[in-house]
Short mmCIF file of C-alpha atoms in Angstrom, two decimals:
data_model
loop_
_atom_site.label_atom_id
_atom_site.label_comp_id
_atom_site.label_asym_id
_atom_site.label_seq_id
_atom_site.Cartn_x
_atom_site.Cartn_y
_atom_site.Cartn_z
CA UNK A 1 38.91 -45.06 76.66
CA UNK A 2 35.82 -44.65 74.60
CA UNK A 3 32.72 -46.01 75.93
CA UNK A 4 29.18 -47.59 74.77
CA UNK A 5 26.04 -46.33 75.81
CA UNK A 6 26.16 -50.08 77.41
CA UNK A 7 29.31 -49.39 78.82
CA UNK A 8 28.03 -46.52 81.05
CA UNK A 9 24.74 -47.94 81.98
CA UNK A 10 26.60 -50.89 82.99
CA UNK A 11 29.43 -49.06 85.44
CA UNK A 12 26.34 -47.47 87.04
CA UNK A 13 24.91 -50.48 87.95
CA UNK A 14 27.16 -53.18 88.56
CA UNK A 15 28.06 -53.84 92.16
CA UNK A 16 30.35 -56.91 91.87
CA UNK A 17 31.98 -59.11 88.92
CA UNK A 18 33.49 -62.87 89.15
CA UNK A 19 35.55 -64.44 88.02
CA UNK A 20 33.47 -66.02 85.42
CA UNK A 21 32.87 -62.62 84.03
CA UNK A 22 29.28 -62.35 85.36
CA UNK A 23 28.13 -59.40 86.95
CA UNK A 24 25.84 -58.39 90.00
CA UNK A 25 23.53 -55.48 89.13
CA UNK A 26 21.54 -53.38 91.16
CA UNK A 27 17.99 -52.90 90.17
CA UNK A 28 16.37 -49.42 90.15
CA UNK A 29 12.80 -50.98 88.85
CA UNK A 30 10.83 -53.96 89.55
CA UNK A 31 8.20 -54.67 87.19
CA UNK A 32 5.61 -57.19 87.65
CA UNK A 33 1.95 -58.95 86.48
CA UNK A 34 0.04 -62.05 87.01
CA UNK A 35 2.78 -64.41 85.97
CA UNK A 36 4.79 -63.94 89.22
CA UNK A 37 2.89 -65.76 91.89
CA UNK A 38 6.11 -67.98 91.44
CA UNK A 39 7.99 -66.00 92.94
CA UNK A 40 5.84 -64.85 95.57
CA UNK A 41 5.87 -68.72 96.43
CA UNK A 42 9.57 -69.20 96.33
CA UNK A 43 9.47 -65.99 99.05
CA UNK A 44 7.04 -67.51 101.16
CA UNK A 45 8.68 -70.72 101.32
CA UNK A 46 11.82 -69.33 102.75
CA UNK A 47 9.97 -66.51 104.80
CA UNK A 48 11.47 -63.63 102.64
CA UNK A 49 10.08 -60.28 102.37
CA UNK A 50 10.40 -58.19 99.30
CA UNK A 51 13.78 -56.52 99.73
CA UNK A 52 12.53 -52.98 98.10
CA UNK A 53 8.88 -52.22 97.84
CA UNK A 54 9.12 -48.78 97.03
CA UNK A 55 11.02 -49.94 94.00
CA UNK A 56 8.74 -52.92 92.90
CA UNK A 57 5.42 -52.23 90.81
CA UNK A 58 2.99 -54.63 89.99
CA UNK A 59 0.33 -54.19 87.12
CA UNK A 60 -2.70 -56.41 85.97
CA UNK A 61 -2.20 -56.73 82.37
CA UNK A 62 -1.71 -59.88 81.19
CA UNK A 63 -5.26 -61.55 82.24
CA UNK A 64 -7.24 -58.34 82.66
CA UNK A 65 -10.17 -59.14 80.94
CA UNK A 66 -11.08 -56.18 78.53
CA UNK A 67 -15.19 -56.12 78.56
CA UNK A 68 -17.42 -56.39 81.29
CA UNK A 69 -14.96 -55.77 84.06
CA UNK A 70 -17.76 -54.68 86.79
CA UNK A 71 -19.54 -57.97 85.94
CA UNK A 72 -16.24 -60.05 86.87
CA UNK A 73 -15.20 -60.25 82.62
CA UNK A 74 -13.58 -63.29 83.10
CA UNK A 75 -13.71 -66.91 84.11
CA UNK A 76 -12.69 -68.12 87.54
CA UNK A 77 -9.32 -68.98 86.43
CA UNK A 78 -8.51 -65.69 85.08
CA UNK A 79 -10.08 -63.54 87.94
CA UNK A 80 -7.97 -66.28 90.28
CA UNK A 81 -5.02 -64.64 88.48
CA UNK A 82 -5.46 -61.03 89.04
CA UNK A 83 -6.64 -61.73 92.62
CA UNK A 84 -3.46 -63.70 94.00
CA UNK A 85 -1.08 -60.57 92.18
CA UNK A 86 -3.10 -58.61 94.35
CA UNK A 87 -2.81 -60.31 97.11
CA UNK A 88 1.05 -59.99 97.02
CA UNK A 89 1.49 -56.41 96.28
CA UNK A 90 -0.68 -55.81 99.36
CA UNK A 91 0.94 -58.39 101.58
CA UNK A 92 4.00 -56.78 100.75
CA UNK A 93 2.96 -53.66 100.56
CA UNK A 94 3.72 -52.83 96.66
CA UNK A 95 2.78 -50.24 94.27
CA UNK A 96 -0.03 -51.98 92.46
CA UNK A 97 -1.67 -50.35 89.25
CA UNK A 98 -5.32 -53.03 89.99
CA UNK A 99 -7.94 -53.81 87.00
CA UNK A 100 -9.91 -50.98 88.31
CA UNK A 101 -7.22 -48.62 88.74
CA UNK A 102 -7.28 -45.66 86.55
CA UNK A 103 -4.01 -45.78 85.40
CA UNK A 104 -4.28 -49.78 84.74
CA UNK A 105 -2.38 -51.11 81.24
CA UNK A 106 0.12 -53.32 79.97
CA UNK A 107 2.93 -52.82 82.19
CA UNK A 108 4.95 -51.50 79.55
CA UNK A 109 3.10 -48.60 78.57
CA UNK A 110 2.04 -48.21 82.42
CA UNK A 111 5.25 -47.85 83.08
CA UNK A 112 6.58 -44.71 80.89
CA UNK A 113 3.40 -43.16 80.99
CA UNK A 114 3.52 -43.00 84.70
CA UNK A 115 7.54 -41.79 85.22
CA UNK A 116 8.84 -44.75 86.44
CA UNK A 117 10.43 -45.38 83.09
CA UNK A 118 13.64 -42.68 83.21
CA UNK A 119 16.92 -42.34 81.47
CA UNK A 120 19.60 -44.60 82.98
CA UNK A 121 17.80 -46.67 85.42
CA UNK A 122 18.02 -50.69 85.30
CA UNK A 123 14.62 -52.14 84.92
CA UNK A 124 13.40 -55.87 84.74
CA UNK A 125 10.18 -57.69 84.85
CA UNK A 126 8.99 -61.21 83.89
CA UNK A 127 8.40 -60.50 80.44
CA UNK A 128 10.42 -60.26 77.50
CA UNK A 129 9.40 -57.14 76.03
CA UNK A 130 10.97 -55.21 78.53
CA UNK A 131 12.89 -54.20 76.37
CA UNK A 132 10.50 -51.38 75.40
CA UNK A 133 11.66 -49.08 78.40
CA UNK A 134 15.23 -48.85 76.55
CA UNK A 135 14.22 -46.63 74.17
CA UNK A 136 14.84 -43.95 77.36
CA UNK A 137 18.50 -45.04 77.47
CA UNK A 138 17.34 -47.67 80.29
CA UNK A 139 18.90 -50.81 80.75
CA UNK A 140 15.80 -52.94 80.64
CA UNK A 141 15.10 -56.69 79.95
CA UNK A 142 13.10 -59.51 80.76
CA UNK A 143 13.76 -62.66 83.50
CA UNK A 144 12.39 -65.47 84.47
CA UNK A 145 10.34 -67.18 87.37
CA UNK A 146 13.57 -67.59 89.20
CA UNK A 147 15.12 -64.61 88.39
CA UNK A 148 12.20 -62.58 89.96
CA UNK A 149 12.54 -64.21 92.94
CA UNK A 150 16.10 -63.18 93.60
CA UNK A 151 15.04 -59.61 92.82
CA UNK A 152 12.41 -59.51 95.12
CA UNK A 153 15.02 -60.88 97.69
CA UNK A 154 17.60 -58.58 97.08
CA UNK A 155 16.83 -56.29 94.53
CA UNK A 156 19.81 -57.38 92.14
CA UNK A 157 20.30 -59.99 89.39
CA UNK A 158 23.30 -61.45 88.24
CA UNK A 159 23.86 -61.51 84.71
CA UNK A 160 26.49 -61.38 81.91
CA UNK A 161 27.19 -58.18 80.01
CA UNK A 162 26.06 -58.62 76.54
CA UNK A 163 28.20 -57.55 73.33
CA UNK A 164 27.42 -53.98 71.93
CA UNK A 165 25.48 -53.97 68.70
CA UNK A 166 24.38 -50.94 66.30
CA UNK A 167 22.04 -50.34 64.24
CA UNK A 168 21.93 -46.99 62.29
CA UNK A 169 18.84 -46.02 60.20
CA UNK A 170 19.83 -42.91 58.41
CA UNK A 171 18.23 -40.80 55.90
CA UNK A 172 14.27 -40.55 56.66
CA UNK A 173 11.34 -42.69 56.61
CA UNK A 174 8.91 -42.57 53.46
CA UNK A 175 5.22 -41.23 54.32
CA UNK A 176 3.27 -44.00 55.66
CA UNK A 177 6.58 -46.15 57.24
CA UNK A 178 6.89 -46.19 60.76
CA UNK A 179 8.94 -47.68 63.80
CA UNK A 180 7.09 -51.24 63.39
CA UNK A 181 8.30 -51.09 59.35
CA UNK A 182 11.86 -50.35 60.86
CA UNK A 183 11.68 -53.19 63.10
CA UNK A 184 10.54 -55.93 61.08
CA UNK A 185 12.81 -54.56 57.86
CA UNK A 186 15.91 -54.92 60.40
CA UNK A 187 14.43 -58.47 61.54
CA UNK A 188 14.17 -59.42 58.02
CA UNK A 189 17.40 -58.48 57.14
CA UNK A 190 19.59 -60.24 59.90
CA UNK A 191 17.14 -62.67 60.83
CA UNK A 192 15.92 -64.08 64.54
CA UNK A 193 19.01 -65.01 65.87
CA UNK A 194 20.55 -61.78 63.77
CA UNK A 195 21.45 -60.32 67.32
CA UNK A 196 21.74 -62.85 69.71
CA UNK A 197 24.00 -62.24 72.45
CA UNK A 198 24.23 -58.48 71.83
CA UNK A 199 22.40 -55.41 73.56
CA UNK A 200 21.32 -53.54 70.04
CA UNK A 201 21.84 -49.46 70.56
CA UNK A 202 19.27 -47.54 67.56
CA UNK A 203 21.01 -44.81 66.44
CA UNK A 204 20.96 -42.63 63.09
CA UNK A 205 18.80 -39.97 61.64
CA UNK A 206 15.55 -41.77 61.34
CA UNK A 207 15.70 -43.03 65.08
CA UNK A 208 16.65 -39.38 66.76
CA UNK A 209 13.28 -38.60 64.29
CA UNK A 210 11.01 -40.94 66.01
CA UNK A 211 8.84 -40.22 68.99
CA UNK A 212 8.82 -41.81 72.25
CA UNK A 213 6.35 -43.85 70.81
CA UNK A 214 8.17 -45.19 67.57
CA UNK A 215 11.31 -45.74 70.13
CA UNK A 216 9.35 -47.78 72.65
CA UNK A 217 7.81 -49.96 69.34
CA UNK A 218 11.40 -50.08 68.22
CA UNK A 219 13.40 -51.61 71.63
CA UNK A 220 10.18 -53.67 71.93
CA UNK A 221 10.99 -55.38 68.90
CA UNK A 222 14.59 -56.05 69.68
CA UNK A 223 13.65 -59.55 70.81
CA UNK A 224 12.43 -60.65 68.36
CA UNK A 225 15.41 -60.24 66.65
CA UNK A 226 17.44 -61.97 68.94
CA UNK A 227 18.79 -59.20 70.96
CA UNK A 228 18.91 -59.14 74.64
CA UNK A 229 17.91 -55.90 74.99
CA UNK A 230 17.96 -52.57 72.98
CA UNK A 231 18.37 -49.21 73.46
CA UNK A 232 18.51 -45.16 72.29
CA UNK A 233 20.46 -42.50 73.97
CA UNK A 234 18.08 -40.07 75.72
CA UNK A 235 17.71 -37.04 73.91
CA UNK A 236 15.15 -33.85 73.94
CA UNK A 237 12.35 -35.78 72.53
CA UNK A 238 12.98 -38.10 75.80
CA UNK A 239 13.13 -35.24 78.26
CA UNK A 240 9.99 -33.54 76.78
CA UNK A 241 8.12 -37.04 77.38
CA UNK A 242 9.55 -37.40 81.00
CA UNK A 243 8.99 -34.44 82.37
CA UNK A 244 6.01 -34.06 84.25
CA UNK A 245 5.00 -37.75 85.09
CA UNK A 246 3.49 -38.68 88.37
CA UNK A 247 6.62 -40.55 89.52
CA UNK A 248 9.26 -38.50 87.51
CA UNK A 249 11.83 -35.79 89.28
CA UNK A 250 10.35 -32.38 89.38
CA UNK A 251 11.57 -29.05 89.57
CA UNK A 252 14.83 -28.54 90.30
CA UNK A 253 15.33 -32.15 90.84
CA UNK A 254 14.40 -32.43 86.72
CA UNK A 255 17.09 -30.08 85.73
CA UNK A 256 19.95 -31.65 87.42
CA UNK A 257 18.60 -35.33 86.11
CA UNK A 258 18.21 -34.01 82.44
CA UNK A 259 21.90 -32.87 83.19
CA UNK A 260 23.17 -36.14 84.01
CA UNK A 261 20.72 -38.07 81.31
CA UNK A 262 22.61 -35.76 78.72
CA UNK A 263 26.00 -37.53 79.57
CA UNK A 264 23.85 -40.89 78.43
CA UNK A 265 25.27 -41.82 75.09
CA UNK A 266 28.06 -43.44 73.06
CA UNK A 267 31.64 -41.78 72.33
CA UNK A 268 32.11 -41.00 68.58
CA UNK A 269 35.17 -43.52 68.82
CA UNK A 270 32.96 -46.18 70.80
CA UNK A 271 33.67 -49.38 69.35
CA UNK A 272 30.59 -51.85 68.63
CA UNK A 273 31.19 -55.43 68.33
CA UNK A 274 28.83 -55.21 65.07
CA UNK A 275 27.73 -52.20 63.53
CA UNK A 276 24.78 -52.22 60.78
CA UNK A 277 23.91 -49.59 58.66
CA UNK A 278 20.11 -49.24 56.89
CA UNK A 279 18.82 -46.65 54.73
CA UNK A 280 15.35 -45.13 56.23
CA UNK A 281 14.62 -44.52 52.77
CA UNK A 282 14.46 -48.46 50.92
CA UNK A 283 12.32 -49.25 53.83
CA UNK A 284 8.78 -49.62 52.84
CA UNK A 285 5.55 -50.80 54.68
CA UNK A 286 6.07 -54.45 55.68
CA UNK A 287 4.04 -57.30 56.55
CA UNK A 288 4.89 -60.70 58.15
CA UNK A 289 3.71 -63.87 56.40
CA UNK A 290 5.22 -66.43 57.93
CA UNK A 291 5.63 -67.88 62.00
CA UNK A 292 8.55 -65.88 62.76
CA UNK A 293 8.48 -62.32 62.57
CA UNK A 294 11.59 -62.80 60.12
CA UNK A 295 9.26 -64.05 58.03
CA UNK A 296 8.80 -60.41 56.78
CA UNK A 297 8.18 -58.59 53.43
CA UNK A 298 7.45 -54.89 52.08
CA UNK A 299 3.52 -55.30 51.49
CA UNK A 300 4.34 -54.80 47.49
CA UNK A 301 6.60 -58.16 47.37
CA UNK A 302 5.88 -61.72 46.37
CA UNK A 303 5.68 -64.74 48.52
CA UNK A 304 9.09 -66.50 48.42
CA UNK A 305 9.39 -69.84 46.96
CA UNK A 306 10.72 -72.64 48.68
CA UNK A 307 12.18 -74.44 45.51
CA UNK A 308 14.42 -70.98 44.57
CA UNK A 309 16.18 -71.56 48.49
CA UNK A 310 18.30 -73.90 50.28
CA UNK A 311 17.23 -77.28 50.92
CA UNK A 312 16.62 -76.81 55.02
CA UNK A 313 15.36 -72.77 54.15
CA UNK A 314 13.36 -73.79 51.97
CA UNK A 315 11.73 -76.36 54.02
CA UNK A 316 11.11 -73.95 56.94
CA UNK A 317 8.93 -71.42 54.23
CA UNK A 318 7.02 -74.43 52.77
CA UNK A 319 5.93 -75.62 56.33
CA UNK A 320 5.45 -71.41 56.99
CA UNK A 321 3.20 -71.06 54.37
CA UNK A 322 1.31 -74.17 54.81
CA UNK A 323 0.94 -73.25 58.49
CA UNK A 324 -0.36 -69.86 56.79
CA UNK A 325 -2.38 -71.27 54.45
CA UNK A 326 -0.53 -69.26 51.67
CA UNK A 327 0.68 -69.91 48.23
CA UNK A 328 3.85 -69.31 47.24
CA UNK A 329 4.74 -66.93 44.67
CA UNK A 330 1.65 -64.82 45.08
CA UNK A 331 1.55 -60.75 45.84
CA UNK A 332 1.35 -60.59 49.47
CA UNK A 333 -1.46 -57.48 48.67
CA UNK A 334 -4.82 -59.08 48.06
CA UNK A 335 -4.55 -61.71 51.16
CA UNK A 336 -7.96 -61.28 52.86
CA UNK A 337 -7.65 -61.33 56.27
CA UNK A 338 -10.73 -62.61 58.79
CA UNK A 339 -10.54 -59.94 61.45
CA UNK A 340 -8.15 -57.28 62.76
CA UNK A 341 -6.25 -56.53 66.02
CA UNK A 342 -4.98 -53.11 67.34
CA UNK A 343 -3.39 -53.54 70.57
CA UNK A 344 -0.68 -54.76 72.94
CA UNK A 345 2.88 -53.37 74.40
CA UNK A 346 4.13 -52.66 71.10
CA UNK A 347 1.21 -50.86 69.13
CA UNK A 348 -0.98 -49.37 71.69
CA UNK A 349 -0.30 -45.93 72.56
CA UNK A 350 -1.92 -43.12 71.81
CA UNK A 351 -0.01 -42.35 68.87
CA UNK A 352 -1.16 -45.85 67.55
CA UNK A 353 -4.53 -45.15 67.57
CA UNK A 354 -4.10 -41.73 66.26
CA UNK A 355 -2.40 -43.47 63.13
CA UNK A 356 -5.16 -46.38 62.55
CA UNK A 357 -7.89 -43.79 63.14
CA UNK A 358 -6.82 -41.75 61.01
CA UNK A 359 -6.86 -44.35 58.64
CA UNK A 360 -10.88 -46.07 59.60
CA UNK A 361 -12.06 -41.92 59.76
CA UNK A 362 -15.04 -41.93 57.42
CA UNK A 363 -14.74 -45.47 55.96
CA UNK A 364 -16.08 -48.80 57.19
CA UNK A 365 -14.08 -52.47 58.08
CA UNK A 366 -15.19 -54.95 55.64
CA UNK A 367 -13.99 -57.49 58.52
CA UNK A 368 -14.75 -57.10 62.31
CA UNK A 369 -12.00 -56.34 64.77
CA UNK A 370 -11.03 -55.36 68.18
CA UNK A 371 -9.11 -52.75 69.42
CA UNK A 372 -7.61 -52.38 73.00
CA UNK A 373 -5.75 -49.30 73.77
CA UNK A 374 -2.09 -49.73 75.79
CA UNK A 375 -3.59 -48.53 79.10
CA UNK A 376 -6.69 -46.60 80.96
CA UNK A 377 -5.00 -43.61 80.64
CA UNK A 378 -4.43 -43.94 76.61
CA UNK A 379 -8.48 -44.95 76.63
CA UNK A 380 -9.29 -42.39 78.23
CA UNK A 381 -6.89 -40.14 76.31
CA UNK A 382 -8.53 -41.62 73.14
CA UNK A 383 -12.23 -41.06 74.13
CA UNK A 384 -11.60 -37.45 75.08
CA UNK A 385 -10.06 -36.90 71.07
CA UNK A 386 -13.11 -39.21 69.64
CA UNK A 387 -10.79 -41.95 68.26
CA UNK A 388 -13.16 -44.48 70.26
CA UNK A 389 -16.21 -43.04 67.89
CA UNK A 390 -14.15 -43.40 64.73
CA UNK A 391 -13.14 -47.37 65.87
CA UNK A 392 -17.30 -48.05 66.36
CA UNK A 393 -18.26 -46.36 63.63
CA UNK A 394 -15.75 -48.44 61.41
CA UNK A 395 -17.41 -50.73 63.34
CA UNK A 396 -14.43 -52.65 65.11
CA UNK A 397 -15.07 -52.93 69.06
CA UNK A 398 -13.47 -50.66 71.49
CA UNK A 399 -12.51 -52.05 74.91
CA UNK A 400 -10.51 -52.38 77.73
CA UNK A 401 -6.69 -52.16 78.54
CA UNK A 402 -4.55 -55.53 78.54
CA UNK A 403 -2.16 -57.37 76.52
CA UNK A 404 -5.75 -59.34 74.60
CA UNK A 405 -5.37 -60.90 71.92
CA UNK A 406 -2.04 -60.69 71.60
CA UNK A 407 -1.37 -63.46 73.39
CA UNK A 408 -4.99 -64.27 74.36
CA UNK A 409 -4.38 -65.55 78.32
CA UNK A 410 -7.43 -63.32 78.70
CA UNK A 411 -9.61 -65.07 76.66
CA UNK A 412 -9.30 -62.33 73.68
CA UNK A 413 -8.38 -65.14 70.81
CA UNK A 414 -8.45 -65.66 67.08
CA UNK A 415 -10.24 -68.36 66.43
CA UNK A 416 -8.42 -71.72 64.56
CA UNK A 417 -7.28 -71.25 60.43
CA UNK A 418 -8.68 -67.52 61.10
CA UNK A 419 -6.10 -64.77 59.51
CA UNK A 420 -5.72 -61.74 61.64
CA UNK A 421 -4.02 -58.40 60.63
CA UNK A 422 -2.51 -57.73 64.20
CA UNK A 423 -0.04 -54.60 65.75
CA UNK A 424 0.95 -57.61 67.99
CA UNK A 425 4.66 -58.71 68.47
CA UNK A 426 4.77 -62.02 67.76
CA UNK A 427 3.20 -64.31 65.04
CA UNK A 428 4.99 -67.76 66.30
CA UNK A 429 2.10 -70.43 65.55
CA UNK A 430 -0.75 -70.25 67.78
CA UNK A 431 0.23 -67.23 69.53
CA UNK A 432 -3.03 -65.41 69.26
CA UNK A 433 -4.52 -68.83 69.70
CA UNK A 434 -4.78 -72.73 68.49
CA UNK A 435 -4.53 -73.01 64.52
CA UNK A 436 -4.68 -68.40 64.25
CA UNK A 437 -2.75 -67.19 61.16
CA UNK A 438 -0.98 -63.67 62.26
CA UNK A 439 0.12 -61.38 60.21
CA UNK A 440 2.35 -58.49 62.26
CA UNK A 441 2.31 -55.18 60.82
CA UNK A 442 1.61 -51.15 61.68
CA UNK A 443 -1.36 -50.11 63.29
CA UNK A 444 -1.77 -47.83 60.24
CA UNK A 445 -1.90 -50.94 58.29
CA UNK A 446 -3.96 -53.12 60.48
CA UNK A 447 -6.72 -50.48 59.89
CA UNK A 448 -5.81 -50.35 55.99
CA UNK A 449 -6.49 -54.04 56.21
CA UNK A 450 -9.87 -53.68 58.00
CA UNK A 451 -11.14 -51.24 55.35
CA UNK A 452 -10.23 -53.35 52.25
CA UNK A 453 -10.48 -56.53 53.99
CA UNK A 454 -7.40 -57.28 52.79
CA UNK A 455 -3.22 -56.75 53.40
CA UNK A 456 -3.12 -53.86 51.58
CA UNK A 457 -0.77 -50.78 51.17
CA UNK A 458 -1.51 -48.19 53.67
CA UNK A 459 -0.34 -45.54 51.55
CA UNK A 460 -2.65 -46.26 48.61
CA UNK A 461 -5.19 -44.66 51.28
CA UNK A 462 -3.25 -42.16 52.39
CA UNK A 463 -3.30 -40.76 49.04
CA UNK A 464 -7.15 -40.75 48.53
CA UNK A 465 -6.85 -38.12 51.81
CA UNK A 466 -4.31 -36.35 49.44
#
């Protein structure tokens, strides 16, 4: 019988089914951050211990204040925060990646970077994005409070096997489109709820052409799209990545798990339960405008119209662009935009700085902005290449690792009926905070928008560089 690249991951981990169909899984990764103290407090009421420390990591990401960190760099509810996560991984004696760890970031960049991100392992954490770590042909996905509980317990979840989706991009990408373009075109296409109940597999020409980077920005998006989880079949560009981390196999140990990782795909007969086909090429650099990151257009288009739509679609743009404090009909290029954000677990890396620097190099922000790199390790990564010069001399402000502003528990926020050009993931009303207008889009774009103070197309800039 052919098989899924769900399929197989799947088999590998499940230890049990009922006979309601739902399955026990064993857990190969524990991720956690500030939110789980929950958890820790369901254990302690029933005098649990964590079933698996070894396999349970816990990273400081979501409150880690990103300036003045010696000084404290946060109020006495945030540093409350980052103090009881502590407290647990020590009581229970966990791999913890601390604010003034070297190697401290948003858990899902700490977590490839380091090696504990590998092909075929099961990974969960108390976040959605999780779904970042699939783009190594992991199954990986977010849980709740409760959830991460019964994982610390026993170190398996119960859960229903999703239906197989896939979405090929073939052909190439255009000069100046990237992984976030991909993602929000798809999003746009199907809609929020375009692949809910499915696990979404990336496949096609333009996704075996994207880095580790543009893969991890890809899965991370698959939320937002509705999808439980996605995924791409480890390939060369994955084992090149891999090898090498701190907690990754090594030596001979690294050839016979590349072997095994190679076996990590789909059968050319798989059957998917829906199967969607893009064209790299039609896909152009694309903006949200609205509170849903459906709410998505290439930079060149119009705003829609609420009277040319449905009666209940068109009330759900009007109330959108009021929200946004747009006008309908109008070019989306030319919106001027109050400040800029370059951060968080889907725009962060290295790679993303390389492409909004390389944007800012030599020009000046009309409109001040923050950038964050992914972790310590991509800061310091930065410095040592000069990208942190280019940011200040832009003059945007270069600080410390943490999810920020785009989500702002932190304190990092965009202030009320402020617009923000954002790399963020999410631009649901008041996400970066009370009354903030987001507008999701590349990093190379966010710093396109800082230049001209305005949504603008990146590539009109690209081609002054020639």
């Amino acid at each position: 019988m052919s098989l899924t690249l769900l399929d197989r991951l799947w088999a590998m981990h499940e230890i049990h089914r009922r006979d309601d169909g739902a399955s026990l899984l064993w857990v190969d990764r524990h991720l956690l951050h500030e939110g789980s103290h929950h958890a820790f407090r369901k254990l302690a009421e029933r005098g649990l211990p964590v079933a698996e420390p070894s396999l349970t990591t816990a990273v400081a990401d979501h409150y880690a204040p990103t300036r003045d960190r010696e000084a404290g760099g946060a109020d006495d509810s945030i540093r409350s925060m980052i103090r009881t996560l502590r407290e647990n991984a020590r009581t229970h004696g966990l791999r913890h990646f601390d604010l003034y760890s070297a190697a401290q970031g948003i858990v899902h960049v700490v977590g490839p970077e380091q090696g504990l991100t590998l092909p075929g392992v099961l990974m969960v954490c108390g976040d959605s994005h999780t779904s970042t770590h699939g783009a190594f042909g992991a199954l990986a996905f977010g849980i709740g409070a409760t959830e991460v509980a019964h994982v610390l317990a026993t170190q398996t979840i119960w859960q229903v096997k999703p239906r197989a989706m896939r979405i090929r991009f073939e052909g190439t990408l255009s000069h100046g489109v990237t992984a976030k373009d991909m993602a929000l075109g798809w999003i746009s296409r199907l809609g929020a709820d375009g692949a809910r109940g499915h696990a979404i597999e990336y496949a096609g020409e333009a996704v075996q052409g994207l880095s580790m980077e543009g893969r991890m920005t890809l899965c991370n998006l698959s939320i937002e799209g509705g999808g439980r989880f996605g995924m791409v079949a480890p390939d060369e560009t994955t084992f090149a990545y891999v090898e090498g981390r701190t907690f990754a196999p090594r030596g001979a140990g690294f050839d016979r798990a590349v072997e095994a990782w190679r076996a990590l795909r789909s059968d050319d007969e798989a059957n998917f339960d829906r199967d969607f086909v893009i064209d790299a090429a039609t896909i152009a650099p694309t903006v949200s405008w609205g509170t849903s990151p459906e709410d998505s257009l290439p930079i060149d288009a119009a705003l829609p119209k609420p009277e040319d739509l449905p009666e209940g679609q068109g009330r759900k743009v009007r109330d959108a662009l009021e929200y946004m404090g747009l006008e309908a009909g109008r070019p989306l290029i030319g919106t001027p935009v109050d400040q800029v954000f370059i951060g968080s677990c889907t725009n962060a890396r290295i790679e993303d700085l390389r492409a909004a620097a390389a944007v800012l190099d030599g020009r000046r922000a009309k409109v001040p902005g923050l950038v964050s790199p992914g972790s310590m390790v991509v800061k310091a990564q930065a410095e040592a290449e000069g990208l942190d010069r280019i940011f200040r001399d832009a003059g945007l402000e270069w600080v410390d690792a943490g999810c920020s502003m785009c989500v702002g528990m932190n304190g990092d926020l965009v202030p009320p009926g402020k617009r923000c050009a954002s790399t963020t993931n999410r631009n649901f009303r008041g996400r970066q905070g009370p009354g903030a207008r987001t507008h999701l889009m590349s990093p190379a774009m966010v710093a396109a928008a800082a230049v001209e103070g305005a949504l603008t197309d990146v590539r009109e800039l690209m081609k002054e560089r020639g």
